Structure formats: C-alpha cells, structure tokens
C-alpha angles and dihedrals in degrees: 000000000000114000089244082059095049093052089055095047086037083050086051099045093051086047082051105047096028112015130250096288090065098057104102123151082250100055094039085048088062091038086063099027102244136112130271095241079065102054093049083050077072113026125025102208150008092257095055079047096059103033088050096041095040087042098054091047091052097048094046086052087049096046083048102062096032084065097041092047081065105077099013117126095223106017097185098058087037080059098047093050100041077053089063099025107039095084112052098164091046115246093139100044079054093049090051098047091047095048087044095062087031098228100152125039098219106044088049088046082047099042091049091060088048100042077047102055087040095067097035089059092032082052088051105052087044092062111116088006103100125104113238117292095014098119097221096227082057092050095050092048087049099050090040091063089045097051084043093055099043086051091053094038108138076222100052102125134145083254091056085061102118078032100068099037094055086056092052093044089058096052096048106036092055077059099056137094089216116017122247094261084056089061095039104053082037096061089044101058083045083065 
C-alpha cells in the first residue's frame, strides 16, 4: 500500500472511531504514524485529504453493490440490507451525521452524490415493485428515512443484525406489491 493509500485508510479510520470533526493533518499524522510534513507531501489540506478520502470510500461502497445487484436473487431488498450492513465500523453513518449538520463543506458536497445515486437506484429497483395505490417516489422517500434512521440507530451493532433487517423487512414489504419471501421462492424455483 502506497503512503497516499495509508493516509486515506488511516482518514477513514479516524471518521470511523472519532467522526469527521476530529480528522485534522495532525490527528491522521499520529493514526499512521507519520508526521504531519508527510501528510501535507500528499495532500495540501484538510479539506484534499477528506474529499479524497471520503470520495474513494464512497465509490468502493458503490462498485461493491453494483456487482453484487448482478447475480442477486432480489436485488431490491439485496440492495436495502447491504444500505444498512455494508459499514460495520461506521464511516457512512459519520459521513451522514456531519453532512446533516453541514459542518463541513465537503463532506456535505460528497454525502449529497452519493445520497443522490442512492435514491435513484433505490427509485429504480422499486419500479414495478409498489402495491396498488403506493405512489413509488413516496415509497422511496419512506424507505429512505427508514434506512436513514436504522444507519444512524444509537443500537445499530453487528449483534442488532437480524434486528435491523426485520425492521427493514416491515417497512418495505407493507410497500410491495409481493412481499420479499414471494421473490425470493419465486427466483428459486426459476434455478
């Protein structure tokens, strides 16, 4: 791994463990055990560091799914779970709380592409999805705040797994036109 490299794991890490607010050259510096005249070889300022750092993470989550979505039997509700699994040491729900409050320009800037691409694709897998009468825009805004919320959930642990996804599984499938165990059975009789 190049040094460039390690700065940004060392930037995520630090958003992980301690939040946006808290990366600073000086604070990433001790996290790869550098100094700080190194970081700034790479990087000139906090805000290269972040965007890059913050940009790189986003995209890798994004290539992630869009691979998985190709061979998955329901890929909306693949999707849904990998939005509330996929970060298990928090980066995302960070990134989320500190564009919220808009703290930081480019996290907020950042945040807002990906937030963007999430509800277009989440749009998209819902087509043709919606019970009668559930206008689909609705139904995305709806799932999104609960996807939001169980992100940001004080409670969201790796142990509130099954938790969390039969949560999940309540708000969506009251959505559907056929529930998730429907698609599912009837992908597998299709193999």
């Amino acid at each position: 791994m190049s040094v460039r490299d390690e700065v940004k794991a060392a930037t995520i890490r630090v958003i992980a463990t301690e939040g946006v607010p808290a990366v600073t050259i000086r604070r990433v510096a001790r996290e790869v055990g550098r100094s700080t005249s190194a970081i700034t070889h790479y990087f000139s300022d906090r805000d290269q560091l972040l965007r890059e750092s913050v940009t790189e993470t986003l995209t890798e989550m994004q290539e992630q799914i869009e691979a998985t979505l190709l061979t998955a039997e329901d890929p909306l509700m693949t999707f849904l779970e990998w939005s509330i699994e996929a970060d298990p040491h928090g980066v995302w729900a960070a990134i989320v709380a500190a564009s919220r409050v808009g703290i930081v320009p480019e996290i907020t800037a950042r945040a807002s592409v990906f937030d963007q691409w999430w509800c277009d694709r989440l749009a998209n897998l819902l087509e043709g999805r919606c019970a009668e009468g559930v206008d689909p825009q609705e139904a995305a805004d709806a799932i999104g705040v609960g996807v939001e919320g169980l992100v940001l959930s004080v409670e969201a642990s790796s142990q509130d797994t099954a938790r969390r996804q039969q949560l999940l599984r309540l708000l969506v499938e009251s959505l559907l036109a056929t529930n998730v165990t429907d698609v599912r059975e009837a992908s597998m009789t299709r193999h």
